Every structure is written in C-alpha cells, then in structure tokens.
Amino acid sequence: MVEVAVVAGDGIGPEVTAQAVRVLRAAGERFGIEFSFQEALIGGAALDAYGVPITPETLELCRRSRAVLLGAVGGPRWDRVEPERRPEQALFALRRGLGVFANLRPVRVLPPLLEASAVRPEVAAGVDLVIVRELTGGIYFGEPRRREPTGTAPGSVRAIDTLVYTTEEVDRILRVAFELARKRRRSLISVDKANVLESSRLWRERVEMMARVYPEVEVRHMLVDNAALQLVRAPRQFDVLVTENLFGDILSDEAAALAGSLGMLPSASLGGRVGLYEPCHGSAPDIAGQGKANPLGAILSGALLLRHSLGHEEAARAVEEAVEAVLAEGWRTADLAGGSQTRLVGTDEMGALVAEYVQRGKAA
Ligand code: IPM
Ligand code: MG
C-alpha cells in the first residue's frame, strides 16, 4: 500500500490536485499499484479552520506518508495575516520538516504546445531542461530576519533578510545536480551572482571542487542576470541548471513561459525520506472555483511521484505520454487555448482525458 498525503490547499489547488489523484489512481489500476490517499488542510484553508497554516498533525501525516501531493497555498484573503501565520509558512514548514532540499523543476516544450510558447517556435523547439533549485536554505530561511528602527528619524526602519549558505548545504544540492546531469546530457550550468555575493563565490568554489569528481559532466558558470537572458534567447543550451533558492524561484517561472503556461510545470522536492510533489503554479485566486484551471502541472507532478518516490519509471512515462497524447489531439485548457485546432476543455475533462488514456494505454 502506497500512502500519499494530499494537501490540496487554496484557490485552484483542490481542483487540480483532484485530477492528479484521479490520474494516479488510473496509473495504479494499470500497473497494479495500490494507493491510499489521505487528505488534510493546508495554507489558508488550514488557517481558516484551525488558526494555523499547518497543524502538527498534518505535518506528522506527511512525515509518515510515502509521498506528499500538494496543490497551492495562499490568496488575497490572507494577505493581511501576520508573517508567521501566512499560508506560505506551511510550505516552508513542509519543505524544512521533510528535509526536501532539492527541488527539481523539469521544463519540456512539448511539440503540440510549440505555438503556445512565449518565445518563437524555432527558439523553443526541443527545449528539455531541469532546474535544480536549492529549497531549504538561502534568503528564504536565513536569520536574522526582522525590522528595526534605524534611529535616524521617527518612523524610519530597516528591514533585514539574510542570505546564508553553508558548504554542506551547497555540496548536497550540487551532488543531486551532478548526478542528474550524469544521467542526462552531461551538461551542467551553475547559476550564481559571484561578481557580487559572497555566498555565490562559495557556491562557485564548491562547484569547481565537485566538477573534479564528475569529469564526465561538462560544467559552466553563469551569472543569474545572464541566465535570465539566455533562458529566453537560447534555451536549448540548458540541460541541468543548478542554483540557489531565490534565483531558482525566479528562473523557474521564467522558464515556464517557454513551456506555454505556468500551468504545465510540475515539481519534485527530494532529499528526505518523503518526496513532496506540487505544480509550480500558485493558487490562481482569479480563476479558482471556475473549473478552468490547467491540471497538467499537477498531473505531471504525479508522474514525478511515480518516478522518484516509487521508482516506477514505466508508470511515470505512461502518465507523461498520456499528457502529450491528449495535447496532440488538440485538447487545451483556457491558459493554452488559441490556434485553430483547439478543443477547449475544463479542469475535470482534461483530467478525465488523461486518466482514460493512462488506463487504456492508448487514445479512447
Ligand atoms: C514556488 C512558490 C513559493 C516559493 C511561494 C508560494 C512561497 O513561488 O514554489 O515557486 O517562492 O517557493
Ligand atoms: Mg515560485
């Protein structure tokens, strides 16, 4: 029995997560995997129900599970909540609590979606890269983090965030990236801001050291501003891109524009005993409850769960192939719509199409 904690969260989170669960059940039936899904509230939903964005019980449920499927958290309703209780805190508690320091965000431009890409088709064609984002360190977690009076004038304050990395934190994420590169096209681009930041200079030194352990992997350093440019100018040069927490957050949204929609991107957060799987997109409060969100990022996160937590490559591929096949047949959610061949569907129908394909192993 494979126990999966389902924390769907806020906004479109529950809608897209339901489709990921549906597709995982279909894969389970086809490949003989028995899933048990346990649901719990997280983010704003937990805040409303219990006064905290994640309860100790929910964290414990996630810790005990084989994998966690997460939707999205947050929304304007909770924007005025004090920082320690914001819905996003639940994400950080989960990431830290599960020790998932390595966030993998694969970005593939699927042929049927070439037209939907934000860049020209000849630039986007064939893009197949993975962003390896450090997830439990850097400025997201660094201390001190506070506000204090500057003392120079009444009402004058300074806000302090701290960007800090240790050699251990850098080495463990680099190891994940080198190992991944070794299994792919053996090319690694490490992104930093070593012309300005001390933490980046340490990062770069550690990359140099580890590169000696992986002579088969070709390594390049790239400054983050240039990386932002190169991602839209010549994205095919990237195979594995490894970077620190905040840079990875920003660059992965940018890379999503290549794939046609932020709604397409899945992610896997690894490094602990339990894997955490979530689409890269947010809670999209503007379209929540309308049944038109793109569930493919969540569904593809389910494929990553099959691959990384269960080691079931065949089932993972079956889900990925089903997504491609359904898109090739012209089915699109609103975020991807456009073009004459479009067959517009909602969240639920899209999930049903993929699930059906997975179950039969071919088109209906
Ligand atoms: C992401 C999101 C989160 C992050 C937010 C919701 C805190 O943008 O997973 O990329 O910044 O890590
Ligand atoms: Mg982000």
JSON list of C-alpha atoms in Angstrom, two decimals, residues 13-161:
[
{"chain": "A", "resi": 13, "resn": "GLY", "atom": "CA", "xyz": [-5.18, 23.78, -5.55]},
{"chain": "A", "resi": 14, "resn": "PRO", "atom": "CA", "xyz": [-8.09, 21.40, -4.76]},
{"chain": "A", "resi": 15, "resn": "GLU", "atom": "CA", "xyz": [-9.32, 21.41, -8.38]},
{"chain": "A", "resi": 16, "resn": "VAL", "atom": "CA", "xyz": [-6.01, 20.47, -9.97]},
{"chain": "A", "resi": 17, "resn": "THR", "atom": "CA", "xyz": [-4.97, 18.09, -7.18]},
{"chain": "A", "resi": 18, "resn": "ALA", "atom": "CA", "xyz": [-8.19, 16.10, -7.61]},
{"chain": "A", "resi": 19, "resn": "GLN", "atom": "CA", "xyz": [-7.16, 15.45, -11.21]},
{"chain": "A", "resi": 20, "resn": "ALA", "atom": "CA", "xyz": [-3.65, 14.40, -10.18]},
{"chain": "A", "resi": 21, "resn": "VAL", "atom": "CA", "xyz": [-5.19, 11.90, -7.74]},
{"chain": "A", "resi": 22, "resn": "ARG", "atom": "CA", "xyz": [-7.53, 10.65, -10.45]},
{"chain": "A", "resi": 23, "resn": "VAL", "atom": "CA", "xyz": [-4.65, 10.05, -12.85]},
{"chain": "A", "resi": 24, "resn": "LEU", "atom": "CA", "xyz": [-2.55, 8.36, -10.14]},
{"chain": "A", "resi": 25, "resn": "ARG", "atom": "CA", "xyz": [-5.48, 6.02, -9.43]},
{"chain": "A", "resi": 26, "resn": "ALA", "atom": "CA", "xyz": [-5.68, 5.21, -13.14]},
{"chain": "A", "resi": 27, "resn": "ALA", "atom": "CA", "xyz": [-1.94, 4.51, -13.23]},
{"chain": "A", "resi": 28, "resn": "GLY", "atom": "CA", "xyz": [-2.35, 2.40, -10.11]},
{"chain": "A", "resi": 29, "resn": "GLU", "atom": "CA", "xyz": [-5.02, 0.29, -11.78]},
{"chain": "A", "resi": 30, "resn": "ARG", "atom": "CA", "xyz": [-2.99, -0.21, -14.91]},
{"chain": "A", "resi": 31, "resn": "PHE", "atom": "CA", "xyz": [0.29, -1.02, -13.16]},
{"chain": "A", "resi": 32, "resn": "GLY", "atom": "CA", "xyz": [-1.00, -2.71, -10.02]},
{"chain": "A", "resi": 33, "resn": "ILE", "atom": "CA", "xyz": [-0.05, -0.03, -7.52]},
{"chain": "A", "resi": 34, "resn": "GLU", "atom": "CA", "xyz": [-2.40, 0.27, -4.56]},
{"chain": "A", "resi": 35, "resn": "PHE", "atom": "CA", "xyz": [-2.69, 3.84, -3.35]},
{"chain": "A", "resi": 36, "resn": "SER", "atom": "CA", "xyz": [-4.21, 5.15, -0.17]},
{"chain": "A", "resi": 37, "resn": "PHE", "atom": "CA", "xyz": [-4.80, 8.91, -0.28]},
{"chain": "A", "resi": 38, "resn": "GLN", "atom": "CA", "xyz": [-5.16, 10.81, 3.00]},
{"chain": "A", "resi": 39, "resn": "GLU", "atom": "CA", "xyz": [-6.39, 14.38, 2.75]},
{"chain": "A", "resi": 40, "resn": "ALA", "atom": "CA", "xyz": [-5.59, 17.29, 5.05]},
{"chain": "A", "resi": 41, "resn": "LEU", "atom": "CA", "xyz": [-5.96, 21.06, 5.01]},
{"chain": "A", "resi": 42, "resn": "ILE", "atom": "CA", "xyz": [-3.02, 23.35, 4.41]},
{"chain": "A", "resi": 43, "resn": "GLY", "atom": "CA", "xyz": [-2.38, 27.05, 3.83]},
{"chain": "A", "resi": 44, "resn": "GLY", "atom": "CA", "xyz": [-5.27, 29.49, 4.03]},
{"chain": "A", "resi": 45, "resn": "ALA", "atom": "CA", "xyz": [-7.74, 26.60, 4.33]},
{"chain": "A", "resi": 46, "resn": "ALA", "atom": "CA", "xyz": [-5.98, 25.39, 7.49]},
{"chain": "A", "resi": 47, "resn": "LEU", "atom": "CA", "xyz": [-5.70, 28.96, 8.75]},
{"chain": "A", "resi": 48, "resn": "ASP", "atom": "CA", "xyz": [-9.47, 29.38, 8.49]},
{"chain": "A", "resi": 49, "resn": "ALA", "atom": "CA", "xyz": [-10.20, 26.02, 10.12]},
{"chain": "A", "resi": 50, "resn": "TYR", "atom": "CA", "xyz": [-7.52, 25.83, 12.81]},
{"chain": "A", "resi": 51, "resn": "GLY", "atom": "CA", "xyz": [-5.88, 29.26, 13.02]},
{"chain": "A", "resi": 52, "resn": "VAL", "atom": "CA", "xyz": [-2.53, 27.97, 11.75]},
{"chain": "A", "resi": 53, "resn": "PRO", "atom": "CA", "xyz": [-1.37, 27.32, 8.16]},
{"chain": "A", "resi": 54, "resn": "ILE", "atom": "CA", "xyz": [-0.33, 23.76, 9.00]},
{"chain": "A", "resi": 55, "resn": "THR", "atom": "CA", "xyz": [-1.10, 21.75, 12.14]},
{"chain": "A", "resi": 56, "resn": "PRO", "atom": "CA", "xyz": [1.42, 19.43, 13.81]},
{"chain": "A", "resi": 57, "resn": "GLU", "atom": "CA", "xyz": [-0.96, 16.55, 12.93]},
{"chain": "A", "resi": 58, "resn": "THR", "atom": "CA", "xyz": [-0.82, 17.39, 9.23]},
{"chain": "A", "resi": 59, "resn": "LEU", "atom": "CA", "xyz": [2.96, 17.68, 9.32]},
{"chain": "A", "resi": 60, "resn": "GLU", "atom": "CA", "xyz": [3.06, 14.30, 11.05]},
{"chain": "A", "resi": 61, "resn": "LEU", "atom": "CA", "xyz": [0.69, 12.78, 8.46]},
{"chain": "A", "resi": 62, "resn": "CYS", "atom": "CA", "xyz": [3.05, 14.00, 5.71]},
{"chain": "A", "resi": 63, "resn": "ARG", "atom": "CA", "xyz": [6.10, 12.68, 7.54]},
{"chain": "A", "resi": 64, "resn": "ARG", "atom": "CA", "xyz": [4.52, 9.23, 7.88]},
{"chain": "A", "resi": 65, "resn": "SER", "atom": "CA", "xyz": [3.49, 9.02, 4.22]},
{"chain": "A", "resi": 66, "resn": "ARG", "atom": "CA", "xyz": [5.45, 7.74, 1.28]},
{"chain": "A", "resi": 67, "resn": "ALA", "atom": "CA", "xyz": [4.89, 10.96, -0.65]},
{"chain": "A", "resi": 68, "resn": "VAL", "atom": "CA", "xyz": [3.00, 14.24, -0.39]},
{"chain": "A", "resi": 69, "resn": "LEU", "atom": "CA", "xyz": [0.90, 15.74, -3.15]},
{"chain": "A", "resi": 70, "resn": "LEU", "atom": "CA", "xyz": [0.43, 19.47, -2.71]},
{"chain": "A", "resi": 71, "resn": "GLY", "atom": "CA", "xyz": [-1.81, 21.86, -4.66]},
{"chain": "A", "resi": 72, "resn": "ALA", "atom": "CA", "xyz": [-1.14, 25.50, -3.93]},
{"chain": "A", "resi": 73, "resn": "VAL", "atom": "CA", "xyz": [-1.38, 27.85, -0.97]},
{"chain": "A", "resi": 74, "resn": "GLY", "atom": "CA", "xyz": [-2.23, 31.48, -0.43]},
{"chain": "A", "resi": 75, "resn": "GLY", "atom": "CA", "xyz": [-4.52, 34.13, -1.82]},
{"chain": "A", "resi": 76, "resn": "PRO", "atom": "CA", "xyz": [-5.53, 37.76, -1.29]},
{"chain": "A", "resi": 77, "resn": "ARG", "atom": "CA", "xyz": [-7.87, 36.77, 1.54]},
{"chain": "A", "resi": 78, "resn": "TRP", "atom": "CA", "xyz": [-4.88, 36.04, 3.76]},
{"chain": "A", "resi": 79, "resn": "ASP", "atom": "CA", "xyz": [-2.58, 38.82, 2.59]},
{"chain": "A", "resi": 80, "resn": "ARG", "atom": "CA", "xyz": [-3.07, 40.80, 5.80]},
{"chain": "A", "resi": 81, "resn": "VAL", "atom": "CA", "xyz": [-2.25, 37.91, 8.12]},
{"chain": "A", "resi": 82, "resn": "GLU", "atom": "CA", "xyz": [0.92, 38.43, 10.18]},
{"chain": "A", "resi": 83, "resn": "PRO", "atom": "CA", "xyz": [4.07, 36.98, 8.55]},
{"chain": "A", "resi": 84, "resn": "GLU", "atom": "CA", "xyz": [4.42, 33.94, 10.88]},
{"chain": "A", "resi": 85, "resn": "ARG", "atom": "CA", "xyz": [0.92, 32.72, 10.09]},
{"chain": "A", "resi": 86, "resn": "ARG", "atom": "CA", "xyz": [0.81, 33.39, 6.34]},
{"chain": "A", "resi": 87, "resn": "PRO", "atom": "CA", "xyz": [-0.30, 30.41, 4.21]},
{"chain": "A", "resi": 88, "resn": "GLU", "atom": "CA", "xyz": [3.17, 30.25, 2.61]},
{"chain": "A", "resi": 89, "resn": "GLN", "atom": "CA", "xyz": [4.62, 29.36, 6.01]},
{"chain": "A", "resi": 90, "resn": "ALA", "atom": "CA", "xyz": [3.00, 25.95, 5.60]},
{"chain": "A", "resi": 91, "resn": "LEU", "atom": "CA", "xyz": [5.12, 25.35, 2.52]},
{"chain": "A", "resi": 92, "resn": "PHE", "atom": "CA", "xyz": [8.29, 26.29, 4.32]},
{"chain": "A", "resi": 93, "resn": "ALA", "atom": "CA", "xyz": [7.36, 24.12, 7.31]},
{"chain": "A", "resi": 94, "resn": "LEU", "atom": "CA", "xyz": [6.77, 21.18, 4.98]},
{"chain": "A", "resi": 95, "resn": "ARG", "atom": "CA", "xyz": [9.94, 21.70, 2.95]},
{"chain": "A", "resi": 96, "resn": "ARG", "atom": "CA", "xyz": [12.04, 22.02, 6.08]},
{"chain": "A", "resi": 97, "resn": "GLY", "atom": "CA", "xyz": [10.08, 19.40, 8.01]},
{"chain": "A", "resi": 98, "resn": "LEU", "atom": "CA", "xyz": [10.52, 16.81, 5.27]},
{"chain": "A", "resi": 99, "resn": "GLY", "atom": "CA", "xyz": [14.12, 17.86, 4.62]},
{"chain": "A", "resi": 100, "resn": "VAL", "atom": "CA", "xyz": [13.47, 18.22, 0.90]},
{"chain": "A", "resi": 101, "resn": "PHE", "atom": "CA", "xyz": [16.36, 20.45, -0.06]},
{"chain": "A", "resi": 102, "resn": "ALA", "atom": "CA", "xyz": [16.41, 19.56, -3.76]},
{"chain": "A", "resi": 103, "resn": "ASN", "atom": "CA", "xyz": [13.62, 20.95, -5.91]},
{"chain": "A", "resi": 104, "resn": "LEU", "atom": "CA", "xyz": [13.55, 19.53, -9.44]},
{"chain": "A", "resi": 105, "resn": "ARG", "atom": "CA", "xyz": [11.59, 21.53, -11.99]},
{"chain": "A", "resi": 106, "resn": "PRO", "atom": "CA", "xyz": [11.70, 19.90, -15.41]},
{"chain": "A", "resi": 107, "resn": "VAL", "atom": "CA", "xyz": [10.78, 22.17, -18.30]},
{"chain": "A", "resi": 108, "resn": "ARG", "atom": "CA", "xyz": [9.94, 20.50, -21.58]},
{"chain": "A", "resi": 109, "resn": "VAL", "atom": "CA", "xyz": [8.46, 22.19, -24.60]},
{"chain": "A", "resi": 110, "resn": "LEU", "atom": "CA", "xyz": [6.06, 19.58, -25.89]},
{"chain": "A", "resi": 111, "resn": "PRO", "atom": "CA", "xyz": [5.67, 19.65, -29.68]},
{"chain": "A", "resi": 112, "resn": "PRO", "atom": "CA", "xyz": [1.88, 20.22, -29.57]},
{"chain": "A", "resi": 113, "resn": "LEU", "atom": "CA", "xyz": [2.46, 23.30, -27.40]},
{"chain": "A", "resi": 114, "resn": "LEU", "atom": "CA", "xyz": [5.11, 24.93, -29.54]},
{"chain": "A", "resi": 115, "resn": "GLU", "atom": "CA", "xyz": [2.61, 27.55, -30.66]},
{"chain": "A", "resi": 116, "resn": "ALA", "atom": "CA", "xyz": [1.69, 28.38, -27.06]},
{"chain": "A", "resi": 117, "resn": "SER", "atom": "CA", "xyz": [5.30, 29.14, -26.11]},
{"chain": "A", "resi": 118, "resn": "ALA", "atom": "CA", "xyz": [6.06, 32.74, -25.19]},
{"chain": "A", "resi": 119, "resn": "VAL", "atom": "CA", "xyz": [9.13, 32.59, -27.43]},
{"chain": "A", "resi": 120, "resn": "ARG", "atom": "CA", "xyz": [9.34, 31.91, -31.14]},
{"chain": "A", "resi": 121, "resn": "PRO", "atom": "CA", "xyz": [8.85, 28.24, -32.10]},
{"chain": "A", "resi": 122, "resn": "GLU", "atom": "CA", "xyz": [12.34, 27.93, -33.59]},
{"chain": "A", "resi": 123, "resn": "VAL", "atom": "CA", "xyz": [13.80, 29.08, -30.25]},
{"chain": "A", "resi": 124, "resn": "ALA", "atom": "CA", "xyz": [11.53, 26.95, -28.07]},
{"chain": "A", "resi": 125, "resn": "ALA", "atom": "CA", "xyz": [11.56, 23.74, -30.13]},
{"chain": "A", "resi": 126, "resn": "GLY", "atom": "CA", "xyz": [13.22, 20.82, -28.38]},
{"chain": "A", "resi": 127, "resn": "VAL", "atom": "CA", "xyz": [13.77, 22.52, -25.02]},
{"chain": "A", "resi": 128, "resn": "ASP", "atom": "CA", "xyz": [14.26, 19.84, -22.37]},
{"chain": "A", "resi": 129, "resn": "LEU", "atom": "CA", "xyz": [15.90, 21.14, -19.22]},
{"chain": "A", "resi": 130, "resn": "VAL", "atom": "CA", "xyz": [15.70, 20.66, -15.47]},
{"chain": "A", "resi": 131, "resn": "ILE", "atom": "CA", "xyz": [16.09, 23.42, -12.94]},
{"chain": "A", "resi": 132, "resn": "VAL", "atom": "CA", "xyz": [17.57, 22.09, -9.71]},
{"chain": "A", "resi": 133, "resn": "ARG", "atom": "CA", "xyz": [16.65, 24.65, -7.11]},
{"chain": "A", "resi": 134, "resn": "GLU", "atom": "CA", "xyz": [18.05, 24.60, -3.58]},
{"chain": "A", "resi": 135, "resn": "LEU", "atom": "CA", "xyz": [14.91, 24.66, -1.45]},
{"chain": "A", "resi": 136, "resn": "THR", "atom": "CA", "xyz": [15.61, 24.81, 2.27]},
{"chain": "A", "resi": 137, "resn": "GLY", "atom": "CA", "xyz": [18.33, 27.43, 2.58]},
{"chain": "A", "resi": 138, "resn": "GLY", "atom": "CA", "xyz": [19.37, 30.85, 1.36]},
{"chain": "A", "resi": 139, "resn": "ILE", "atom": "CA", "xyz": [17.44, 34.05, 1.90]},
{"chain": "A", "resi": 140, "resn": "TYR", "atom": "CA", "xyz": [14.16, 32.16, 2.37]},
{"chain": "A", "resi": 141, "resn": "PHE", "atom": "CA", "xyz": [15.33, 30.83, 5.72]},
{"chain": "A", "resi": 142, "resn": "GLY", "atom": "CA", "xyz": [18.35, 32.94, 6.74]},
{"chain": "A", "resi": 143, "resn": "GLU", "atom": "CA", "xyz": [18.48, 34.68, 10.12]},
{"chain": "A", "resi": 144, "resn": "PRO", "atom": "CA", "xyz": [18.32, 37.45, 11.19]},
{"chain": "A", "resi": 145, "resn": "ARG", "atom": "CA", "xyz": [15.10, 38.43, 9.55]},
{"chain": "A", "resi": 146, "resn": "ARG", "atom": "CA", "xyz": [13.40, 41.40, 11.14]},
{"chain": "A", "resi": 147, "resn": "ARG", "atom": "CA", "xyz": [12.58, 45.06, 11.10]},
{"chain": "A", "resi": 148, "resn": "GLU", "atom": "CA", "xyz": [14.17, 47.57, 13.40]},
{"chain": "A", "resi": 149, "resn": "PRO", "atom": "CA", "xyz": [14.26, 51.33, 13.77]},
{"chain": "A", "resi": 150, "resn": "THR", "atom": "CA", "xyz": [17.22, 52.93, 12.07]},
{"chain": "A", "resi": 151, "resn": "GLY", "atom": "CA", "xyz": [17.36, 55.52, 14.84]},
{"chain": "A", "resi": 152, "resn": "THR", "atom": "CA", "xyz": [17.89, 58.33, 12.36]},
{"chain": "A", "resi": 153, "resn": "ALA", "atom": "CA", "xyz": [14.36, 59.69, 12.18]},
{"chain": "A", "resi": 154, "resn": "PRO", "atom": "CA", "xyz": [10.96, 58.83, 13.66]},
{"chain": "A", "resi": 155, "resn": "GLY", "atom": "CA", "xyz": [9.27, 56.13, 11.56]},
{"chain": "A", "resi": 156, "resn": "SER", "atom": "CA", "xyz": [12.50, 55.24, 9.76]},
{"chain": "A", "resi": 157, "resn": "VAL", "atom": "CA", "xyz": [13.05, 51.47, 9.85]},
{"chain": "A", "resi": 158, "resn": "ARG", "atom": "CA", "xyz": [15.24, 48.95, 8.17]},
{"chain": "A", "resi": 159, "resn": "ALA", "atom": "CA", "xyz": [14.11, 45.50, 7.06]},
{"chain": "A", "resi": 160, "resn": "ILE", "atom": "CA", "xyz": [16.70, 42.76, 7.18]},
{"chain": "A", "resi": 161, "resn": "ASP", "atom": "CA", "xyz": [16.82, 39.45, 5.34]}
]
